[in-house]
Amino acid sequence: MTHPHHAETNLLAPRLLRLFDALFTTGSVTKAAEKLGQSQPTISIWLARLRKELDDPLFVRSAEGMLPTPRAEALIGTARQALEMLRRLAELRTDFDPTTAKRRFAICMTDASHVTLLPSILAHVRRVAPGVRIEATQIGADTPRMLQSGEADLALGYISDLDAGHFQQALFPQDWVCLVNAKHARIRDRMTVKDFRREAHVFIRSGTGHQLLAGALEEQKMAPEVALELPGFLGLPAIVGTTDLIATLPRHIGETLAHYYSLRVLDCPLAIAGFTVKQYWHARFHHDLASQWLRGLCAELFQQQEVRGLHRSAPPKKRTRRDLRS
């Protein structure tokens, strides 16, 4: 009885199939070597292996060159079919044409990104890929698993610690600003630390940005009066625009809200760690053409020159990152 794995061990290597075809076509070891870009000694070694595998001389020398044996003539058709299938397999690549594509992309992002990033993404997609649908889902602790499983195609934001097997690409840096009512009675063109301590605040209790802010306040032993806490940015412009409360938030969302709601943006007087907004995806989909298109779109829309670079997350134990140029 033949062992189930025995047939696999006797599979011909593609190079031997190519040699078989070249010798049959040229009738010359020298010409076959030239065609395959190999030395004659190498071709002789391959031919010996091919003869052993097929248990036949295959080609015999004559005044007219290397003549095929009856077994070689019987096998050449099958060998060429196998080579053609291997070529097709190597060339097989599913194209992605955004102009005709009908598919959904799920992007994990914060509600701040709904205001700052999503409108630009959607406008671009509607213009160049009318059949593509965007689904925005919340970025959070479950995001790495969703990227790995394919439930999410991309994450946009700031993830402080990501498992190995994920890629990340920097888009733009973020520092911190304070958002105030344009008619604030006590604050004009700049905010001082004294102003920050004196005024009441509205805090956004979500995301890693809040963690950075809370850490900075604790480190600087500052406990400002918090008059209102919100789970997200919905309603924040109306609150700031109708009260004297101060909101401290990343610059991109601060400037965007100020532009649409006539608020003032002032540099934050506190030392708060900045961060870089990035896009994240799993290695499983690194070569997927549709995913590449989506990432390229986000890089084109948001990436700034000073943060260009692509990195793949490293194993947590080593705490290192392997740089890959984008």
GROMACS .gro file of C-alpha atoms in nm:
model
  326
    1MET     CA    1   0.000   0.000   0.000
    2THR     CA    2   0.133   0.342  -0.092
    3HIS     CA    3   0.184   0.580   0.198
    4PRO     CA    4  -0.046   0.888   0.158
    5HIS     CA    5   0.252   1.125   0.160
    6HIS     CA    6   0.468   0.919  -0.076
    7ALA     CA    7   0.331   1.077  -0.395
    8GLU     CA    8   0.404   1.424  -0.263
    9THR     CA    9   0.771   1.342  -0.204
   10ASN     CA   10   0.805   1.244  -0.573
   11LEU     CA   11   0.660   1.565  -0.714
   12LEU     CA   12   0.888   1.717  -0.976
   13ALA     CA   13   1.046   2.048  -0.894
   14PRO     CA   14   0.941   2.331  -1.131
   15ARG     CA   15   1.303   2.376  -1.240
   16LEU     CA   16   1.310   2.016  -1.364
   17LEU     CA   17   0.991   2.069  -1.562
   18ARG     CA   18   1.142   2.381  -1.719
   19LEU     CA   19   1.457   2.182  -1.805
   20PHE     CA   20   1.247   1.908  -1.962
   21ASP     CA   21   1.069   2.164  -2.180
   22ALA     CA   22   1.392   2.347  -2.272
   23LEU     CA   23   1.574   2.028  -2.374
   24PHE     CA   24   1.278   1.906  -2.575
   25THR     CA   25   1.253   2.244  -2.752
   26THR     CA   26   1.625   2.306  -2.820
   27GLY     CA   27   1.767   1.952  -2.841
   28SER     CA   28   2.086   2.090  -2.683
   29VAL     CA   29   2.223   2.099  -2.330
   30THR     CA   30   2.418   2.416  -2.417
   31LYS     CA   31   2.113   2.597  -2.552
   32ALA     CA   32   1.897   2.475  -2.263
   33ALA     CA   33   2.154   2.613  -2.019
   34GLU     CA   34   2.147   2.950  -2.197
   35LYS     CA   35   1.768   2.957  -2.200
   36LEU     CA   36   1.745   2.882  -1.830
   37GLY     CA   37   2.038   3.104  -1.733
   38GLN     CA   38   2.231   2.817  -1.576
   39SER     CA   39   2.574   2.666  -1.622
   40GLN     CA   40   2.615   2.341  -1.817
   41PRO     CA   41   2.733   2.149  -1.508
   42THR     CA   42   2.416   2.258  -1.327
   43ILE     CA   43   2.203   2.147  -1.621
   44SER     CA   44   2.379   1.810  -1.622
   45ILE     CA   45   2.302   1.765  -1.251
   46TRP     CA   46   1.937   1.859  -1.306
   47LEU     CA   47   1.909   1.623  -1.603
   48ALA     CA   48   2.048   1.336  -1.397
   49ARG     CA   49   1.789   1.409  -1.128
   50LEU     CA   50   1.511   1.430  -1.389
   51ARG     CA   51   1.611   1.095  -1.541
   52LYS     CA   52   1.611   0.936  -1.198
   53GLU     CA   53   1.272   1.081  -1.104
   54LEU     CA   54   1.109   0.966  -1.429
   55ASP     CA   55   1.307   0.640  -1.451
   56ASP     CA   56   1.401   0.697  -1.817
   57PRO     CA   57   1.697   0.843  -2.012
   58LEU     CA   58   1.450   1.091  -2.169
   59PHE     CA   59   1.711   1.227  -2.416
   60VAL     CA   60   1.990   1.048  -2.602
   61ARG     CA   61   2.281   1.208  -2.782
   62SER     CA   62   2.297   1.189  -3.162
   63ALA     CA   63   2.450   1.376  -3.454
   64GLU     CA   64   2.131   1.585  -3.466
   65GLY     CA   65   2.150   1.672  -3.094
   66MET     CA   66   1.962   1.541  -2.791
   67LEU     CA   67   1.675   1.328  -2.919
   68PRO     CA   68   1.375   1.252  -2.697
   69THR     CA   69   1.289   0.897  -2.606
   70PRO     CA   70   0.934   0.765  -2.655
   71ARG     CA   71   0.866   0.824  -2.285
   72ALA     CA   72   0.980   1.188  -2.318
   73GLU     CA   73   0.750   1.234  -2.616
   74ALA     CA   74   0.463   1.086  -2.418
   75LEU     CA   75   0.525   1.315  -2.118
   76ILE     CA   76   0.606   1.650  -2.282
   77GLY     CA   77   0.241   1.751  -2.324
   78THR     CA   78   0.163   1.688  -1.959
   79ALA     CA   79   0.483   1.865  -1.849
   80ARG     CA   80   0.397   2.175  -2.053
   81GLN     CA   81   0.043   2.179  -1.914
   82ALA     CA   82   0.187   2.163  -1.562
   83LEU     CA   83   0.424   2.452  -1.639
   84GLU     CA   84   0.136   2.660  -1.776
   85MET     CA   85  -0.070   2.598  -1.464
   86LEU     CA   86   0.225   2.700  -1.245
   87ARG     CA   87   0.265   3.020  -1.448
   88ARG     CA   88  -0.105   3.100  -1.410
   89LEU     CA   89  -0.085   3.034  -1.037
   90ALA     CA   90   0.213   3.270  -1.005
   91GLU     CA   91   0.033   3.540  -1.203
   92LEU     CA   92  -0.299   3.500  -1.026
   93ARG     CA   93  -0.385   3.831  -0.861
   94THR     CA   94  -0.728   3.967  -0.784
   95ASP     CA   95  -0.744   4.321  -0.917
   96PHE     CA   96  -0.927   4.596  -0.731
   97ASP     CA   97  -1.086   4.867  -0.941
   98PRO     CA   98  -1.239   5.132  -0.712
   99THR     CA   99  -1.451   5.272  -0.994
  100THR     CA  100  -1.647   4.946  -1.026
  101ALA     CA  101  -1.594   4.780  -0.686
  102LYS     CA  102  -1.895   4.684  -0.477
  103ARG     CA  103  -1.781   4.623  -0.122
  104ARG     CA  104  -1.781   4.747   0.236
  105PHE     CA  105  -1.485   4.879   0.432
  106ALA     CA  106  -1.504   4.887   0.813
  107ILE     CA  107  -1.282   5.148   0.978
  108CYS     CA  108  -1.227   5.163   1.355
  109MET     CA  109  -1.204   5.524   1.475
  110THR     CA  110  -1.292   5.757   1.761
  111ASP     CA  111  -1.587   5.991   1.751
  112ALA     CA  112  -1.334   6.273   1.707
  113SER     CA  113  -1.229   6.110   1.380
  114HIS     CA  114  -1.594   6.112   1.273
  115VAL     CA  115  -1.559   6.490   1.269
  116THR     CA  116  -1.199   6.532   1.151
  117LEU     CA  117  -1.123   6.239   0.918
  118LEU     CA  118  -1.442   6.067   0.809
  119PRO     CA  119  -1.586   6.356   0.601
  120SER     CA  120  -1.271   6.371   0.386
  121ILE     CA  121  -1.261   5.992   0.344
  122LEU     CA  122  -1.627   5.975   0.250
  123ALA     CA  123  -1.605   6.265   0.004
  124HIS     CA  124  -1.310   6.102  -0.172
  125VAL     CA  125  -1.475   5.759  -0.181
  126ARG     CA  126  -1.801   5.902  -0.316
  127ARG     CA  127  -1.607   6.069  -0.594
  128VAL     CA  128  -1.377   5.786  -0.706
  129ALA     CA  129  -1.549   5.468  -0.576
  130PRO     CA  130  -1.927   5.518  -0.579
  131GLY     CA  131  -1.998   5.150  -0.514
  132VAL     CA  132  -1.790   5.137  -0.194
  133ARG     CA  133  -1.964   5.163   0.143
  134ILE     CA  134  -1.786   5.285   0.457
  135GLU     CA  135  -1.879   5.158   0.802
  136ALA     CA  136  -1.733   5.348   1.097
  137THR     CA  137  -1.695   5.143   1.413
  138GLN     CA  138  -1.556   5.234   1.753
  139ILE     CA  139  -1.184   5.196   1.814
  140GLY     CA  140  -1.108   5.019   2.141
  141ALA     CA  141  -0.966   4.715   2.316
  142ASP     CA  142  -1.127   4.480   2.064
  143THR     CA  143  -0.975   4.657   1.761
  144PRO     CA  144  -0.665   4.432   1.720
  145ARG     CA  145  -0.884   4.121   1.712
  146MET     CA  146  -1.118   4.281   1.460
  147LEU     CA  147  -0.826   4.373   1.234
  148GLN     CA  148  -0.691   4.019   1.252
  149SER     CA  149  -1.026   3.855   1.180
  150GLY     CA  150  -1.112   4.091   0.895
  151GLU     CA  151  -1.417   4.235   1.074
  152ALA     CA  152  -1.237   4.569   1.041
  153ASP     CA  153  -1.015   4.667   0.749
  154LEU     CA  154  -0.836   4.959   0.912
  155ALA     CA  155  -0.804   5.152   1.237
  156LEU     CA  156  -0.739   5.525   1.248
  157GLY     CA  157  -0.625   5.693   1.566
  158TYR     CA  158  -0.374   5.630   1.842
  159ILE     CA  159  -0.321   5.283   1.989
  160SER     CA  160  -0.048   5.287   2.253
  161ASP     CA  161   0.028   4.913   2.257
  162LEU     CA  162  -0.044   4.681   1.964
  163ASP     CA  163   0.011   4.308   1.934
  164ALA     CA  164   0.267   4.160   1.697
  165GLY     CA  165   0.133   4.089   1.352
  166HIS     CA  166   0.000   4.439   1.292
  167PHE     CA  167   0.135   4.716   1.074
  168GLN     CA  168   0.112   5.086   1.147
  169GLN     CA  169   0.175   5.399   0.942
  170ALA     CA  170   0.210   5.747   1.089
  171LEU     CA  171  -0.023   6.012   0.949
  172PHE     CA  172   0.013   6.336   1.149
  173PRO     CA  173   0.128   6.457   1.493
  174GLN     CA  174  -0.102   6.594   1.761
  175ASP     CA  175  -0.041   6.843   2.039
  176TRP     CA  176  -0.296   6.995   2.276
  177VAL     CA  177  -0.514   7.306   2.265
  178CYS     CA  178  -0.783   7.465   2.476
  179LEU     CA  179  -1.121   7.547   2.325
  180VAL     CA  180  -1.303   7.850   2.465
  181ASN     CA  181  -1.610   8.062   2.396
  182ALA     CA  182  -1.528   8.337   2.145
  183LYS     CA  183  -1.679   8.590   2.393
  184HIS     CA  184  -1.520   8.450   2.708
  185ALA     CA  185  -1.518   8.730   2.966
  186ARG     CA  186  -1.180   8.654   3.123
  187ILE     CA  187  -0.971   8.485   2.851
  188ARG     CA  188  -0.860   8.670   2.541
  189ASP     CA  189  -0.566   8.588   2.311
  190ARG     CA  190  -0.376   8.342   2.529
  191MET     CA  191  -0.429   8.111   2.822
  192THR     CA  192  -0.194   8.096   3.117
  193VAL     CA  193  -0.151   7.823   3.377
  194LYS     CA  194  -0.326   8.058   3.620
  195ASP     CA  195  -0.623   8.081   3.383
  196PHE     CA  196  -0.630   7.704   3.349
  197ARG     CA  197  -0.640   7.660   3.728
  198ARG     CA  198  -0.904   7.928   3.780
  199GLU     CA  199  -1.158   7.835   3.514
  200ALA     CA  200  -1.407   7.547   3.519
  201HIS     CA  201  -1.365   7.271   3.262
  202VAL     CA  202  -1.555   7.022   3.053
  203PHE     CA  203  -1.373   6.688   3.016
  204ILE     CA  204  -1.415   6.422   2.749
  205ARG     CA  205  -1.389   6.086   2.924
  206SER     CA  206  -1.295   5.861   2.634
  207GLY     CA  207  -0.997   5.739   2.435
  208THR     CA  208  -0.624   5.732   2.494
  209GLY     CA  209  -0.615   6.110   2.457
  210HIS     CA  210  -0.804   6.146   2.783
  211GLN     CA  211  -0.553   5.912   2.949
  212LEU     CA  212  -0.267   6.137   2.840
  213LEU     CA  213  -0.445   6.446   2.972
  214ALA     CA  214  -0.532   6.281   3.302
  215GLY     CA  215  -0.174   6.160   3.342
  216ALA     CA  216  -0.035   6.509   3.280
  217LEU     CA  217  -0.271   6.666   3.536
  218GLU     CA  218  -0.176   6.407   3.795
  219GLU     CA  219   0.195   6.448   3.726
  220GLN     CA  220   0.171   6.827   3.761
  221LYS     CA  221  -0.043   6.792   4.075
  222MET     CA  222  -0.321   6.991   3.916
  223ALA     CA  223  -0.687   6.930   3.995
  224PRO     CA  224  -0.896   7.176   3.792
  225GLU     CA  225  -1.265   7.221   3.861
  226VAL     CA  226  -1.460   6.990   3.632
  227ALA     CA  227  -1.812   7.119   3.580
  228LEU     CA  228  -1.912   6.864   3.316
  229GLU     CA  229  -1.794   6.527   3.187
  230LEU     CA  230  -1.897   6.399   2.843
  231PRO     CA  231  -1.852   6.050   2.694
  232GLY     CA  232  -1.757   6.198   2.356
  233PHE     CA  233  -1.739   6.513   2.146
  234LEU     CA  234  -2.109   6.521   2.057
  235GLY     CA  235  -2.253   6.835   2.215
  236LEU     CA  236  -1.915   6.979   2.313
  237PRO     CA  237  -1.926   7.280   2.072
  238ALA     CA  238  -2.269   7.384   2.200
  239ILE     CA  239  -2.150   7.357   2.561
  240VAL     CA  240  -1.835   7.563   2.506
  241GLY     CA  241  -2.016   7.811   2.281
  242THR     CA  242  -2.284   7.889   2.542
  243THR     CA  243  -2.080   7.877   2.867
  244ASP     CA  244  -1.745   7.989   3.005
  245LEU     CA  245  -1.620   7.629   3.038
  246ILE     CA  246  -1.279   7.529   2.897
  247ALA     CA  247  -1.223   7.213   2.693
  248THR     CA  248  -0.872   7.070   2.656
  249LEU     CA  249  -0.838   6.841   2.356
  250PRO     CA  250  -0.608   6.736   2.069
  251ARG     CA  251  -0.540   7.010   1.816
  252HIS     CA  252  -0.703   6.851   1.511
  253ILE     CA  253  -1.045   6.806   1.668
  254GLY     CA  254  -1.013   7.141   1.849
  255GLU     CA  255  -0.939   7.337   1.533
  256THR     CA  256  -1.209   7.154   1.339
  257LEU     CA  257  -1.478   7.228   1.598
  258ALA     CA  258  -1.362   7.587   1.632
  259HIS     CA  259  -1.388   7.638   1.256
  260TYR     CA  260  -1.747   7.514   1.231
  261TYR     CA  261  -1.881   7.661   1.556
  262SER     CA  262  -1.696   7.996   1.587
  263LEU     CA  263  -1.498   7.902   1.896
  264ARG     CA  264  -1.146   8.010   1.987
  265VAL     CA  265  -0.843   7.781   1.989
  266LEU     CA  266  -0.561   7.864   2.231
  267ASP     CA  267  -0.236   7.679   2.293
  268CYS     CA  268  -0.263   7.467   2.605
  269PRO     CA  269  -0.036   7.612   2.880
  270LEU     CA  270   0.030   7.270   3.033
  271ALA     CA  271   0.295   7.021   2.926
  272ILE     CA  272   0.091   6.729   2.790
  273ALA     CA  273   0.253   6.448   2.592
  274GLY     CA  274   0.175   6.468   2.224
  275PHE     CA  275   0.103   6.166   2.007
  276THR     CA  276   0.083   6.064   1.644
  277VAL     CA  277  -0.236   5.964   1.468
  278LYS     CA  278  -0.169   5.647   1.268
  279GLN     CA  279  -0.346   5.392   1.056
  280TYR     CA  280  -0.325   5.028   1.163
  281TRP     CA  281  -0.392   4.699   0.983
  282HIS     CA  282  -0.315   4.330   1.023
  283ALA     CA  283  -0.039   4.148   0.835
  284ARG     CA  284  -0.299   3.907   0.691
  285PHE     CA  285  -0.426   4.186   0.469
  286HIS     CA  286  -0.098   4.364   0.400
  287HIS     CA  287  -0.093   4.250   0.036
  288ASP     CA  288  -0.466   4.263  -0.025
  289LEU     CA  289  -0.523   4.507  -0.312
  290ALA     CA  290  -0.849   4.647  -0.176
  291SER     CA  291  -0.689   4.710   0.163
  292GLN     CA  292  -0.386   4.866  -0.004
  293TRP     CA  293  -0.617   5.102  -0.190
  294LEU     CA  294  -0.790   5.212   0.131
  295ARG     CA  295  -0.460   5.267   0.311
  296GLY     CA  296  -0.323   5.459   0.017
  297LEU     CA  297  -0.630   5.680   0.018
  298CYS     CA  298  -0.584   5.764   0.389
  299ALA     CA  299  -0.212   5.829   0.343
  300GLU     CA  300  -0.285   6.057   0.048
  301LEU     CA  301  -0.545   6.252   0.245
  302PHE     CA  302  -0.378   6.279   0.585
  303GLN     CA  303  -0.012   6.184   0.590
  304GLN     CA  304   0.230   6.468   0.658
  305GLN     CA  305   0.590   6.468   0.538
  306GLU     CA  306   0.752   6.482   0.883
  307VAL     CA  307   0.589   6.160   1.002
  308ARG     CA  308   0.628   5.943   0.694
  309GLY     CA  309   0.722   5.584   0.779
  310LEU     CA  310   0.578   5.236   0.808
  311HIS     CA  311   0.634   4.999   1.098
  312ARG     CA  312   0.527   4.650   1.180
  313SER     CA  313   0.449   4.582   1.543
  314ALA     CA  314   0.712   4.378   1.722
  315PRO     CA  315   0.659   4.092   1.970
  316PRO     CA  316   0.565   4.243   2.309
  317LYS     CA  317   0.852   4.074   2.493
  318LYS     CA  318   1.127   4.248   2.302
  319ARG     CA  319   0.956   4.588   2.281
  320THR     CA  320   1.127   4.664   1.954
  321ARG     CA  321   0.990   4.755   1.611
  322ARG     CA  322   1.106   4.645   1.271
  323ASP     CA  323   1.103   4.942   1.037
  324LEU     CA  324   0.965   4.902   0.686
  325ARG     CA  325   0.976   5.190   0.446
  326SER     CA  326   0.642   5.292   0.299
   0.00000   0.00000   0.00000
